Amino acid sequence: MERTLSIIKPDGVSRGIIGEVIKRLENNDISVKAMKMIHMTQPQAEGFYAVHKERPFFESLTAFMTSGPVVVMVLEGDNVISRYRDLMGATNFKEAAEGTIRRDFATDIEKNVVHGSDAPETAAFEIGYFFNSFEIIS
Ligand code: GDP
């Protein structure tokens, strides 16, 4: 069993896609072990995306991620890090495979509906960034 952090980004929340994302998780044997809706502050978003701070899109990305509420979830399942990234699709929705969340709903390389951790180390950091151990169902 593995865990990963998922975020339904502000575009997904404002466009009413929360249920659709969760339905796809449940249809694929991925369990939600923690979930909350938050509206990130600028420092919170900058800390979360600190690895990207030298990238040209950092300012725009953190502004987008603080533009409205997001749903953060801890997901659990076999090989869930890569299986959830497969469900999400490529970062650029134009390159995402058919039937993926981003291909079906993203409108922009930045406004791409969902986030998912990309490795066990980043999953551990990202889960701990938003949840303490008492908030995660064991
Ligand atoms: P991910 O793991 O697929 O989410 O992709 P990355 O970790 O590379 O990038 C993090 C997030 O930054 C992406 O999900 C997008 O929201 C945004 N992003 C990535 N590349 C670009 C870009 O070239 N331009 C802009 N504006 N945003 C980007």
mmCIF file of N, CA and C and ligand atoms in Angstrom:
data_model
loop_
_atom_site.group_PDB
_atom_site.id
_atom_site.type_symbol
_atom_site.label_atom_id
_atom_site.label_comp_id
_atom_site.label_asym_id
_atom_site.label_seq_id
_atom_site.Cartn_x
_atom_site.Cartn_y
_atom_site.Cartn_z
ATOM 1 N N MET A 1 0.834 -1.204 0.000
ATOM 2 C CA MET A 1 0.000 0.000 0.000
ATOM 3 C C MET A 1 0.871 1.256 0.000
ATOM 4 N N GLU A 2 0.437 2.235 -0.771
ATOM 5 C CA GLU A 2 1.195 3.468 -0.915
ATOM 6 C C GLU A 2 0.208 4.625 -0.736
ATOM 7 N N ARG A 3 0.751 5.792 -0.375
ATOM 8 C CA ARG A 3 -0.107 6.986 -0.266
ATOM 9 C C ARG A 3 0.410 8.097 -1.170
ATOM 10 N N THR A 4 -0.514 8.964 -1.568
ATOM 11 C CA THR A 4 -0.126 10.120 -2.365
ATOM 12 C C THR A 4 -1.000 11.302 -1.988
ATOM 13 N N LEU A 5 -0.554 12.508 -2.323
ATOM 14 C CA LEU A 5 -1.375 13.688 -2.086
ATOM 15 C C LEU A 5 -2.020 14.128 -3.399
ATOM 16 N N SER A 6 -3.333 14.351 -3.323
ATOM 17 C CA SER A 6 -4.078 14.874 -4.464
ATOM 18 C C SER A 6 -4.612 16.246 -4.104
ATOM 19 N N ILE A 7 -4.590 17.144 -5.077
ATOM 20 C CA ILE A 7 -5.279 18.434 -4.913
ATOM 21 C C ILE A 7 -6.212 18.624 -6.103
ATOM 22 N N ILE A 8 -7.478 18.935 -5.805
ATOM 23 C CA ILE A 8 -8.368 19.433 -6.861
ATOM 24 C C ILE A 8 -8.183 20.953 -6.831
ATOM 25 N N LYS A 9 -7.603 21.466 -7.897
ATOM 26 C CA LYS A 9 -7.154 22.859 -7.945
ATOM 27 C C LYS A 9 -8.354 23.817 -8.053
ATOM 28 N N PRO A 10 -8.122 25.132 -7.889
ATOM 29 C CA PRO A 10 -9.241 26.088 -7.893
ATOM 30 C C PRO A 10 -10.132 26.009 -9.133
ATOM 31 N N ASP A 11 -9.560 25.675 -10.285
ATOM 32 C CA ASP A 11 -10.399 25.574 -11.495
ATOM 33 C C ASP A 11 -11.338 24.372 -11.400
ATOM 34 N N GLY A 12 -10.849 23.271 -10.832
ATOM 35 C CA GLY A 12 -11.692 22.081 -10.670
ATOM 36 C C GLY A 12 -12.820 22.316 -9.687
ATOM 37 N N VAL A 13 -12.511 23.020 -8.585
ATOM 38 C CA VAL A 13 -13.545 23.306 -7.580
ATOM 39 C C VAL A 13 -14.581 24.264 -8.163
ATOM 40 N N SER A 14 -14.118 25.359 -8.791
ATOM 41 C CA SER A 14 -15.086 26.374 -9.251
ATOM 42 C C SER A 14 -15.935 25.866 -10.408
ATOM 43 N N ARG A 15 -15.413 24.906 -11.167
ATOM 44 C CA ARG A 15 -16.185 24.389 -12.306
ATOM 45 C C ARG A 15 -17.016 23.162 -11.950
ATOM 46 N N GLY A 16 -17.016 22.780 -10.670
ATOM 47 C CA GLY A 16 -17.899 21.686 -10.240
ATOM 48 C C GLY A 16 -17.425 20.302 -10.659
ATOM 49 N N ILE A 17 -16.112 20.077 -10.579
ATOM 50 C CA ILE A 17 -15.566 18.781 -11.024
ATOM 51 C C ILE A 17 -15.108 17.919 -9.834
ATOM 52 N N ILE A 18 -15.371 18.373 -8.605
ATOM 53 C CA ILE A 18 -14.927 17.599 -7.424
ATOM 54 C C ILE A 18 -15.492 16.175 -7.487
ATOM 55 N N GLY A 19 -16.796 16.079 -7.690
ATOM 56 C CA GLY A 19 -17.443 14.758 -7.697
ATOM 57 C C GLY A 19 -16.913 13.862 -8.799
ATOM 58 N N GLU A 20 -16.670 14.449 -9.965
ATOM 59 C CA GLU A 20 -16.158 13.674 -11.107
ATOM 60 C C GLU A 20 -14.772 13.091 -10.787
ATOM 61 N N VAL A 21 -13.909 13.906 -10.164
ATOM 62 C CA VAL A 21 -12.566 13.409 -9.816
ATOM 63 C C VAL A 21 -12.691 12.272 -8.802
ATOM 64 N N ILE A 22 -13.506 12.461 -7.782
ATOM 65 C CA ILE A 22 -13.635 11.431 -6.745
ATOM 66 C C ILE A 22 -14.261 10.157 -7.328
ATOM 67 N N LYS A 23 -15.207 10.311 -8.230
ATOM 68 C CA LYS A 23 -15.795 9.132 -8.873
ATOM 69 C C LYS A 23 -14.717 8.327 -9.610
ATOM 70 N N ARG A 24 -13.811 9.020 -10.274
ATOM 71 C CA ARG A 24 -12.753 8.309 -11.004
ATOM 72 C C ARG A 24 -11.805 7.587 -10.049
ATOM 73 N N LEU A 25 -11.563 8.186 -8.875
ATOM 74 C CA LEU A 25 -10.721 7.505 -7.868
ATOM 75 C C LEU A 25 -11.413 6.225 -7.415
ATOM 76 N N GLU A 26 -12.696 6.361 -7.046
ATOM 77 C CA GLU A 26 -13.436 5.211 -6.512
ATOM 78 C C GLU A 26 -13.584 4.112 -7.564
ATOM 79 N N ASN A 27 -13.746 4.502 -8.804
ATOM 80 C CA ASN A 27 -13.866 3.509 -9.881
ATOM 81 C C ASN A 27 -12.556 2.775 -10.139
ATOM 82 N N ASN A 28 -11.460 3.310 -9.611
ATOM 83 C CA ASN A 28 -10.143 2.728 -9.867
ATOM 84 C C ASN A 28 -9.485 2.183 -8.602
ATOM 85 N N ASP A 29 -10.302 1.823 -7.609
ATOM 86 C CA ASP A 29 -9.762 1.185 -6.399
ATOM 87 C C ASP A 29 -8.756 2.057 -5.667
ATOM 88 N N ILE A 30 -8.983 3.364 -5.675
ATOM 89 C CA ILE A 30 -8.132 4.279 -4.921
ATOM 90 C C ILE A 30 -8.976 4.823 -3.776
ATOM 91 N N SER A 31 -8.486 4.647 -2.541
ATOM 92 C CA SER A 31 -9.259 5.066 -1.362
ATOM 93 C C SER A 31 -8.866 6.458 -0.924
ATOM 94 N N VAL A 32 -9.871 7.243 -0.515
ATOM 95 C CA VAL A 32 -9.615 8.552 0.092
ATOM 96 C C VAL A 32 -9.462 8.334 1.591
ATOM 97 N N LYS A 33 -8.300 8.687 2.146
ATOM 98 C CA LYS A 33 -8.021 8.465 3.567
ATOM 99 C C LYS A 33 -8.049 9.755 4.379
ATOM 100 N N ALA A 34 -8.084 10.894 3.707
ATOM 101 C CA ALA A 34 -8.228 12.197 4.366
ATOM 102 C C ALA A 34 -8.656 13.179 3.291
ATOM 103 N N MET A 35 -9.456 14.167 3.726
ATOM 104 C CA MET A 35 -9.935 15.145 2.727
ATOM 105 C C MET A 35 -10.345 16.435 3.434
ATOM 106 N N LYS A 36 -9.971 17.558 2.880
ATOM 107 C CA LYS A 36 -10.487 18.845 3.380
ATOM 108 C C LYS A 36 -10.428 19.905 2.289
ATOM 109 N N MET A 37 -11.278 20.925 2.475
ATOM 110 C CA MET A 37 -11.259 22.049 1.549
ATOM 111 C C MET A 37 -10.568 23.211 2.251
ATOM 112 N N ILE A 38 -9.612 23.806 1.564
ATOM 113 C CA ILE A 38 -8.875 24.935 2.139
ATOM 114 C C ILE A 38 -8.714 26.024 1.068
ATOM 115 N N HIS A 39 -8.461 27.243 1.536
ATOM 116 C CA HIS A 39 -8.115 28.325 0.612
ATOM 117 C C HIS A 39 -6.700 28.745 0.995
ATOM 118 N N MET A 40 -5.737 28.368 0.184
ATOM 119 C CA MET A 40 -4.330 28.590 0.538
ATOM 120 C C MET A 40 -3.966 30.073 0.534
ATOM 121 N N THR A 41 -3.104 30.437 1.472
ATOM 122 C CA THR A 41 -2.513 31.776 1.455
ATOM 123 C C THR A 41 -1.332 31.751 0.473
ATOM 124 N N GLN A 42 -0.848 32.935 0.131
ATOM 125 C CA GLN A 42 0.307 33.010 -0.777
ATOM 126 C C GLN A 42 1.523 32.283 -0.182
ATOM 127 N N PRO A 43 1.876 32.528 1.104
ATOM 128 C CA PRO A 43 3.028 31.790 1.656
ATOM 129 C C PRO A 43 2.826 30.273 1.663
ATOM 130 N N GLN A 44 1.601 29.817 1.927
ATOM 131 C CA GLN A 44 1.342 28.361 1.898
ATOM 132 C C GLN A 44 1.590 27.788 0.507
ATOM 133 N N ALA A 45 1.091 28.479 -0.523
ATOM 134 C CA ALA A 45 1.267 27.993 -1.896
ATOM 135 C C ALA A 45 2.745 28.043 -2.293
ATOM 136 N N GLU A 46 3.443 29.087 -1.874
ATOM 137 C CA GLU A 46 4.869 29.202 -2.220
ATOM 138 C C GLU A 46 5.673 28.095 -1.552
ATOM 139 N N GLY A 47 5.312 27.747 -0.327
ATOM 140 C CA GLY A 47 6.006 26.656 0.376
ATOM 141 C C GLY A 47 5.733 25.319 -0.286
ATOM 142 N N PHE A 48 4.487 25.118 -0.696
ATOM 143 C CA PHE A 48 4.132 23.848 -1.331
ATOM 144 C C PHE A 48 4.887 23.669 -2.645
ATOM 145 N N TYR A 49 4.996 24.747 -3.422
ATOM 146 C CA TYR A 49 5.645 24.663 -4.732
ATOM 147 C C TYR A 49 7.097 25.171 -4.689
ATOM 148 N N ALA A 50 7.736 25.104 -3.527
ATOM 149 C CA ALA A 50 9.101 25.631 -3.383
ATOM 150 C C ALA A 50 10.073 25.046 -4.417
ATOM 151 N N VAL A 51 9.873 23.777 -4.802
ATOM 152 C CA VAL A 51 10.780 23.172 -5.798
ATOM 153 C C VAL A 51 10.724 23.899 -7.141
ATOM 154 N N HIS A 52 9.636 24.620 -7.368
ATOM 155 C CA HIS A 52 9.477 25.313 -8.652
ATOM 156 C C HIS A 52 9.838 26.795 -8.565
ATOM 157 N N LYS A 53 10.477 27.228 -7.456
ATOM 158 C CA LYS A 53 10.591 28.687 -7.277
ATOM 159 C C LYS A 53 11.458 29.388 -8.315
ATOM 160 N N GLU A 54 12.336 28.651 -8.993
ATOM 161 C CA GLU A 54 13.141 29.280 -10.047
ATOM 162 C C GLU A 54 12.447 29.248 -11.418
ATOM 163 N N ARG A 55 11.322 28.559 -11.504
ATOM 164 C CA ARG A 55 10.663 28.414 -12.808
ATOM 165 C C ARG A 55 9.938 29.721 -13.172
ATOM 166 N N PRO A 56 9.874 30.021 -14.475
ATOM 167 C CA PRO A 56 9.261 31.294 -14.896
ATOM 168 C C PRO A 56 7.769 31.399 -14.538
ATOM 169 N N PHE A 57 7.123 30.248 -14.351
ATOM 170 C CA PHE A 57 5.677 30.279 -14.080
ATOM 171 C C PHE A 57 5.345 30.252 -12.591
ATOM 172 N N PHE A 58 6.379 30.363 -11.715
ATOM 173 C CA PHE A 58 6.140 30.219 -10.267
ATOM 174 C C PHE A 58 5.128 31.233 -9.733
ATOM 175 N N GLU A 59 5.295 32.497 -10.124
ATOM 176 C CA GLU A 59 4.411 33.549 -9.609
ATOM 177 C C GLU A 59 2.965 33.327 -10.077
ATOM 178 N N SER A 60 2.847 33.002 -11.337
ATOM 179 C CA SER A 60 1.520 32.763 -11.903
ATOM 180 C C SER A 60 0.878 31.525 -11.276
ATOM 181 N N LEU A 61 1.665 30.465 -11.088
ATOM 182 C CA LEU A 61 1.142 29.224 -10.504
ATOM 183 C C LEU A 61 0.658 29.450 -9.068
ATOM 184 N N THR A 62 1.445 30.167 -8.268
ATOM 185 C CA THR A 62 1.032 30.372 -6.876
ATOM 186 C C THR A 62 -0.161 31.330 -6.803
ATOM 187 N N ALA A 63 -0.238 32.288 -7.722
ATOM 188 C CA ALA A 63 -1.422 33.172 -7.766
ATOM 189 C C ALA A 63 -2.663 32.353 -8.112
ATOM 190 N N PHE A 64 -2.531 31.459 -9.081
ATOM 191 C CA PHE A 64 -3.652 30.591 -9.461
ATOM 192 C C PHE A 64 -4.072 29.702 -8.281
ATOM 193 N N MET A 65 -3.096 29.106 -7.607
ATOM 194 C CA MET A 65 -3.428 28.160 -6.535
ATOM 195 C C MET A 65 -4.034 28.841 -5.305
ATOM 196 N N THR A 66 -3.886 30.174 -5.223
ATOM 197 C CA THR A 66 -4.512 30.912 -4.121
ATOM 198 C C THR A 66 -5.762 31.663 -4.588
ATOM 199 N N SER A 67 -6.175 31.451 -5.816
ATOM 200 C CA SER A 67 -7.295 32.217 -6.386
ATOM 201 C C SER A 67 -8.656 31.739 -5.887
ATOM 202 N N GLY A 68 -8.690 30.591 -5.232
ATOM 203 C CA GLY A 68 -9.956 30.061 -4.720
ATOM 204 C C GLY A 68 -9.685 28.810 -3.921
ATOM 205 N N PRO A 69 -10.739 28.221 -3.331
ATOM 206 C CA PRO A 69 -10.527 27.019 -2.529
ATOM 207 C C PRO A 69 -10.077 25.821 -3.360
ATOM 208 N N VAL A 70 -9.380 24.927 -2.689
ATOM 209 C CA VAL A 70 -8.952 23.656 -3.288
ATOM 210 C C VAL A 70 -9.389 22.528 -2.359
ATOM 211 N N VAL A 71 -9.463 21.319 -2.907
ATOM 212 C CA VAL A 71 -9.725 20.131 -2.082
ATOM 213 C C VAL A 71 -8.435 19.322 -2.028
ATOM 214 N N VAL A 72 -7.920 19.129 -0.819
ATOM 215 C CA VAL A 72 -6.708 18.309 -0.659
ATOM 216 C C VAL A 72 -7.111 16.961 -0.084
ATOM 217 N N MET A 73 -6.511 15.901 -0.630
ATOM 218 C CA MET A 73 -6.857 14.541 -0.212
ATOM 219 C C MET A 73 -5.605 13.695 -0.079
ATOM 220 N N VAL A 74 -5.652 12.770 0.884
ATOM 221 C CA VAL A 74 -4.651 11.709 0.942
ATOM 222 C C VAL A 74 -5.288 10.478 0.314
ATOM 223 N N LEU A 75 -4.635 9.941 -0.701
ATOM 224 C CA LEU A 75 -5.144 8.764 -1.408
ATOM 225 C C LEU A 75 -4.276 7.566 -1.065
ATOM 226 N N GLU A 76 -4.907 6.402 -1.031
ATOM 227 C CA GLU A 76 -4.158 5.186 -0.713
ATOM 228 C C GLU A 76 -4.548 4.072 -1.676
ATOM 229 N N GLY A 77 -3.581 3.243 -2.007
ATOM 230 C CA GLY A 77 -3.831 2.089 -2.874
ATOM 231 C C GLY A 77 -2.517 1.495 -3.320
ATOM 232 N N ASP A 78 -2.594 0.350 -3.985
ATOM 233 C CA ASP A 78 -1.393 -0.250 -4.558
ATOM 234 C C ASP A 78 -0.856 0.688 -5.621
ATOM 235 N N ASN A 79 0.437 0.975 -5.527
ATOM 236 C CA ASN A 79 1.080 1.739 -6.598
ATOM 237 C C ASN A 79 0.327 3.037 -6.927
ATOM 238 N N VAL A 80 -0.243 3.663 -5.898
ATOM 239 C CA VAL A 80 -1.195 4.757 -6.144
ATOM 240 C C VAL A 80 -0.527 6.005 -6.725
ATOM 241 N N ILE A 81 0.752 6.210 -6.440
ATOM 242 C CA ILE A 81 1.409 7.418 -6.963
ATOM 243 C C ILE A 81 1.347 7.418 -8.488
ATOM 244 N N SER A 82 1.806 6.327 -9.095
ATOM 245 C CA SER A 82 1.794 6.316 -10.563
ATOM 246 C C SER A 82 0.402 6.053 -11.118
ATOM 247 N N ARG A 83 -0.417 5.266 -10.420
ATOM 248 C CA ARG A 83 -1.770 5.029 -10.957
ATOM 249 C C ARG A 83 -2.596 6.313 -10.962
ATOM 250 N N TYR A 84 -2.448 7.144 -9.904
ATOM 251 C CA TYR A 84 -3.195 8.407 -9.885
ATOM 252 C C TYR A 84 -2.650 9.372 -10.948
ATOM 253 N N ARG A 85 -1.331 9.377 -11.139
ATOM 254 C CA ARG A 85 -0.783 10.247 -12.196
ATOM 255 C C ARG A 85 -1.262 9.793 -13.580
ATOM 256 N N ASP A 86 -1.439 8.489 -13.742
ATOM 257 C CA ASP A 86 -2.009 8.006 -15.016
ATOM 258 C C ASP A 86 -3.444 8.509 -15.195
ATOM 259 N N LEU A 87 -4.220 8.515 -14.105
ATOM 260 C CA LEU A 87 -5.602 9.021 -14.203
ATOM 261 C C LEU A 87 -5.611 10.520 -14.505
ATOM 262 N N MET A 88 -4.624 11.256 -13.937
ATOM 263 C CA MET A 88 -4.562 12.715 -14.156
ATOM 264 C C MET A 88 -4.224 13.045 -15.605
ATOM 265 N N GLY A 89 -3.213 12.340 -16.158
ATOM 266 C CA GLY A 89 -2.729 12.662 -17.502
ATOM 267 C C GLY A 89 -1.569 13.641 -17.453
ATOM 268 N N ALA A 90 -0.969 13.883 -18.606
ATOM 269 C CA ALA A 90 0.226 14.734 -18.697
ATOM 270 C C ALA A 90 -0.066 16.159 -18.219
ATOM 271 N N THR A 91 0.990 16.831 -17.741
ATOM 272 C CA THR A 91 0.880 18.207 -17.241
ATOM 273 C C THR A 91 0.165 19.093 -18.272
ATOM 274 N N ASN A 92 0.627 19.003 -19.511
ATOM 275 C CA ASN A 92 -0.005 19.766 -20.601
ATOM 276 C C ASN A 92 -1.184 18.940 -21.135
ATOM 277 N N PHE A 93 -2.390 19.441 -20.914
ATOM 278 C CA PHE A 93 -3.582 18.656 -21.286
ATOM 279 C C PHE A 93 -3.628 18.291 -22.770
ATOM 280 N N LYS A 94 -2.909 19.095 -23.587
ATOM 281 C CA LYS A 94 -2.907 18.793 -25.027
ATOM 282 C C LYS A 94 -2.126 17.518 -25.320
ATOM 283 N N GLU A 95 -1.222 17.160 -24.373
ATOM 284 C CA GLU A 95 -0.442 15.923 -24.545
ATOM 285 C C GLU A 95 -0.992 14.784 -23.700
ATOM 286 N N ALA A 96 -2.056 15.037 -22.947
ATOM 287 C CA ALA A 96 -2.600 14.012 -22.041
ATOM 288 C C ALA A 96 -3.385 12.971 -22.839
ATOM 289 N N ALA A 97 -3.296 11.724 -22.372
ATOM 290 C CA ALA A 97 -3.995 10.626 -23.061
ATOM 291 C C ALA A 97 -5.508 10.809 -22.953
ATOM 292 N N GLU A 98 -6.211 10.233 -23.901
ATOM 293 C CA GLU A 98 -7.678 10.279 -23.880
ATOM 294 C C GLU A 98 -8.205 9.599 -22.639
ATOM 295 N N GLY A 99 -9.255 10.161 -22.077
ATOM 296 C CA GLY A 99 -9.886 9.569 -20.899
ATOM 297 C C GLY A 99 -9.255 9.987 -19.581
ATOM 298 N N THR A 100 -8.178 10.795 -19.639
ATOM 299 C CA THR A 100 -7.572 11.279 -18.396
ATOM 300 C C THR A 100 -8.308 12.540 -17.922
ATOM 301 N N ILE A 101 -8.141 12.829 -16.638
ATOM 302 C CA ILE A 101 -8.834 13.984 -16.039
ATOM 303 C C ILE A 101 -8.415 15.274 -16.752
ATOM 304 N N ARG A 102 -7.107 15.427 -16.957
ATOM 305 C CA ARG A 102 -6.645 16.671 -17.581
ATOM 306 C C ARG A 102 -7.099 16.775 -19.039
ATOM 307 N N ARG A 103 -7.056 15.679 -19.759
ATOM 308 C CA ARG A 103 -7.507 15.718 -21.164
ATOM 309 C C ARG A 103 -8.996 16.098 -21.227
ATOM 310 N N ASP A 104 -9.764 15.569 -20.278
ATOM 311 C CA ASP A 104 -11.205 15.804 -20.320
ATOM 312 C C ASP A 104 -11.602 17.183 -19.785
ATOM 313 N N PHE A 105 -10.822 17.735 -18.837
ATOM 314 C CA PHE A 105 -11.302 18.953 -18.159
ATOM 315 C C PHE A 105 -10.342 20.138 -18.124
ATOM 316 N N ALA A 106 -9.027 19.930 -18.330
ATOM 317 C CA ALA A 106 -8.100 21.064 -18.222
ATOM 318 C C ALA A 106 -8.336 22.052 -19.357
ATOM 319 N N THR A 107 -8.019 23.327 -19.081
ATOM 320 C CA THR A 107 -8.227 24.371 -20.081
ATOM 321 C C THR A 107 -6.917 25.058 -20.448
ATOM 322 N N ASP A 108 -5.828 24.693 -19.772
ATOM 323 C CA ASP A 108 -4.600 25.454 -19.868
ATOM 324 C C ASP A 108 -3.489 24.590 -19.269
ATOM 325 N N ILE A 109 -2.224 24.820 -19.630
ATOM 326 C CA ILE A 109 -1.132 24.026 -19.030
ATOM 327 C C ILE A 109 -1.074 24.255 -17.517
ATOM 328 N N GLU A 110 -1.480 25.457 -17.075
ATOM 329 C CA GLU A 110 -1.463 25.762 -15.642
ATOM 330 C C GLU A 110 -2.777 25.347 -14.971
ATOM 331 N N LYS A 111 -3.870 25.689 -15.598
ATOM 332 C CA LYS A 111 -5.194 25.374 -15.017
ATOM 333 C C LYS A 111 -5.570 23.962 -15.451
ATOM 334 N N ASN A 112 -4.905 22.999 -14.771
ATOM 335 C CA ASN A 112 -5.033 21.606 -15.208
ATOM 336 C C ASN A 112 -5.720 20.723 -14.162
ATOM 337 N N VAL A 113 -6.576 21.348 -13.352
ATOM 338 C CA VAL A 113 -7.596 20.674 -12.521
ATOM 339 C C VAL A 113 -7.068 19.913 -11.304
ATOM 340 N N VAL A 114 -5.993 19.161 -11.483
ATOM 341 C CA VAL A 114 -5.542 18.289 -10.384
ATOM 342 C C VAL A 114 -4.028 18.313 -10.208
ATOM 343 N N HIS A 115 -3.631 18.011 -8.974
ATOM 344 C CA HIS A 115 -2.227 17.777 -8.634
ATOM 345 C C HIS A 115 -2.103 16.376 -8.063
ATOM 346 N N GLY A 116 -0.976 15.724 -8.326
ATOM 347 C CA GLY A 116 -0.660 14.460 -7.665
ATOM 348 C C GLY A 116 0.834 14.366 -7.434
ATOM 349 N N SER A 117 1.236 13.877 -6.265
ATOM 350 C CA SER A 117 2.671 13.730 -5.954
ATOM 351 C C SER A 117 3.336 12.854 -7.021
ATOM 352 N N ASP A 118 4.658 13.099 -7.229
ATOM 353 C CA ASP A 118 5.329 12.352 -8.305
ATOM 354 C C ASP A 118 6.292 11.272 -7.829
ATOM 355 N N ALA A 119 6.486 11.125 -6.515
ATOM 356 C CA ALA A 119 7.424 10.109 -6.001
ATOM 357 C C ALA A 119 7.141 9.910 -4.509
ATOM 358 N N PRO A 120 7.608 8.801 -3.927
ATOM 359 C CA PRO A 120 7.344 8.558 -2.506
ATOM 360 C C PRO A 120 7.848 9.682 -1.591
ATOM 361 N N GLU A 121 9.022 10.251 -1.904
ATOM 362 C CA GLU A 121 9.574 11.311 -1.039
ATOM 363 C C GLU A 121 8.714 12.568 -1.124
ATOM 364 N N THR A 122 8.283 12.929 -2.332
ATOM 365 C CA THR A 122 7.449 14.126 -2.449
ATOM 366 C C THR A 122 6.068 13.874 -1.848
ATOM 367 N N ALA A 123 5.568 12.645 -1.975
ATOM 368 C CA ALA A 123 4.266 12.323 -1.365
ATOM 369 C C ALA A 123 4.345 12.510 0.150
ATOM 370 N N ALA A 124 5.416 12.036 0.764
ATOM 371 C CA ALA A 124 5.558 12.164 2.218
ATOM 372 C C ALA A 124 5.614 13.639 2.623
ATOM 373 N N PHE A 125 6.380 14.428 1.893
ATOM 374 C CA PHE A 125 6.464 15.871 2.190
ATOM 375 C C PHE A 125 5.094 16.538 1.998
ATOM 376 N N GLU A 126 4.450 16.247 0.891
ATOM 377 C CA GLU A 126 3.197 16.935 0.547
ATOM 378 C C GLU A 126 2.047 16.538 1.477
ATOM 379 N N ILE A 127 1.978 15.262 1.865
ATOM 380 C CA ILE A 127 0.940 14.834 2.816
ATOM 381 C C ILE A 127 1.159 15.545 4.149
ATOM 382 N N GLY A 128 2.400 15.565 4.614
ATOM 383 C CA GLY A 128 2.722 16.215 5.886
ATOM 384 C C GLY A 128 2.524 17.727 5.850
ATOM 385 N N TYR A 129 2.551 18.297 4.650
ATOM 386 C CA TYR A 129 2.368 19.746 4.503
ATOM 387 C C TYR A 129 0.942 20.143 4.862
ATOM 388 N N PHE A 130 -0.016 19.255 4.584
ATOM 389 C CA PHE A 130 -1.426 19.601 4.798
ATOM 390 C C PHE A 130 -2.125 18.819 5.903
ATOM 391 N N PHE A 131 -1.595 17.668 6.292
ATOM 392 C CA PHE A 131 -2.306 16.816 7.249
ATOM 393 C C PHE A 131 -1.381 16.354 8.363
ATOM 394 N N ASN A 132 -1.945 16.254 9.581
ATOM 395 C CA ASN A 132 -1.203 15.550 10.626
ATOM 396 C C ASN A 132 -1.727 14.120 10.714
ATOM 397 N N SER A 133 -1.024 13.275 11.456
ATOM 398 C CA SER A 133 -1.334 11.834 11.415
ATOM 399 C C SER A 133 -2.730 11.527 11.941
ATOM 400 N N PHE A 134 -3.268 12.382 12.834
ATOM 401 C CA PHE A 134 -4.604 12.134 13.380
ATOM 402 C C PHE A 134 -5.713 12.372 12.347
ATOM 403 N N GLU A 135 -5.386 13.092 11.294
ATOM 404 C CA GLU A 135 -6.393 13.429 10.279
ATOM 405 C C GLU A 135 -6.464 12.400 9.155
ATOM 406 N N ILE A 136 -5.591 11.406 9.200
ATOM 407 C CA ILE A 136 -5.521 10.409 8.119
ATOM 408 C C ILE A 136 -6.040 9.069 8.660
ATOM 409 N N ILE A 137 -7.028 8.506 7.980
ATOM 410 C CA ILE A 137 -7.601 7.239 8.413
ATOM 411 C C ILE A 137 -6.579 6.132 8.197
ATOM 412 N N SER A 138 -6.348 5.342 9.232
ATOM 413 C CA SER A 138 -5.362 4.257 9.074
ATOM 414 C C SER A 138 -6.080 2.928 8.912
HETATM 415 P P1 GDP B 1 2.669 18.097 -12.626
HETATM 416 O O1 GDP B 1 3.476 17.209 -11.718
HETATM 417 O O2 GDP B 1 2.097 17.372 -13.817
HETATM 418 O O3 GDP B 1 1.585 18.874 -11.877
HETATM 419 O O4 GDP B 1 3.659 19.169 -13.264
HETATM 420 P P2 GDP B 1 4.877 20.052 -12.666
HETATM 421 O O5 GDP B 1 5.265 19.560 -11.291
HETATM 422 O O6 GDP B 1 5.934 20.122 -13.710
HETATM 423 O O7 GDP B 1 4.259 21.520 -12.534
HETATM 424 C C1 GDP B 1 3.436 21.879 -11.462
HETATM 425 C C2 GDP B 1 2.287 22.696 -11.983
HETATM 426 O O8 GDP B 1 2.784 23.915 -12.526
HETATM 427 C C3 GDP B 1 1.501 22.052 -13.129
HETATM 428 O O9 GDP B 1 0.540 21.121 -12.727
HETATM 429 C C4 GDP B 1 0.860 23.287 -13.763
HETATM 430 O O10 GDP B 1 -0.279 23.732 -13.010
HETATM 431 C C5 GDP B 1 1.966 24.323 -13.628
HETATM 432 N N1 GDP B 1 2.844 24.375 -14.823
HETATM 433 C C6 GDP B 1 3.701 23.411 -15.281
HETATM 434 N N2 GDP B 1 4.328 23.810 -16.388
HETATM 435 C C7 GDP B 1 3.858 25.066 -16.642
HETATM 436 C C8 GDP B 1 4.142 26.035 -17.667
HETATM 437 O O11 GDP B 1 4.956 25.810 -18.580
HETATM 438 N N3 GDP B 1 3.458 27.230 -17.580
HETATM 439 C C9 GDP B 1 2.564 27.494 -16.590
HETATM 440 N N4 GDP B 1 1.928 28.686 -16.574
HETATM 441 N N5 GDP B 1 2.277 26.606 -15.619
HETATM 442 C C10 GDP B 1 2.918 25.420 -15.648
#
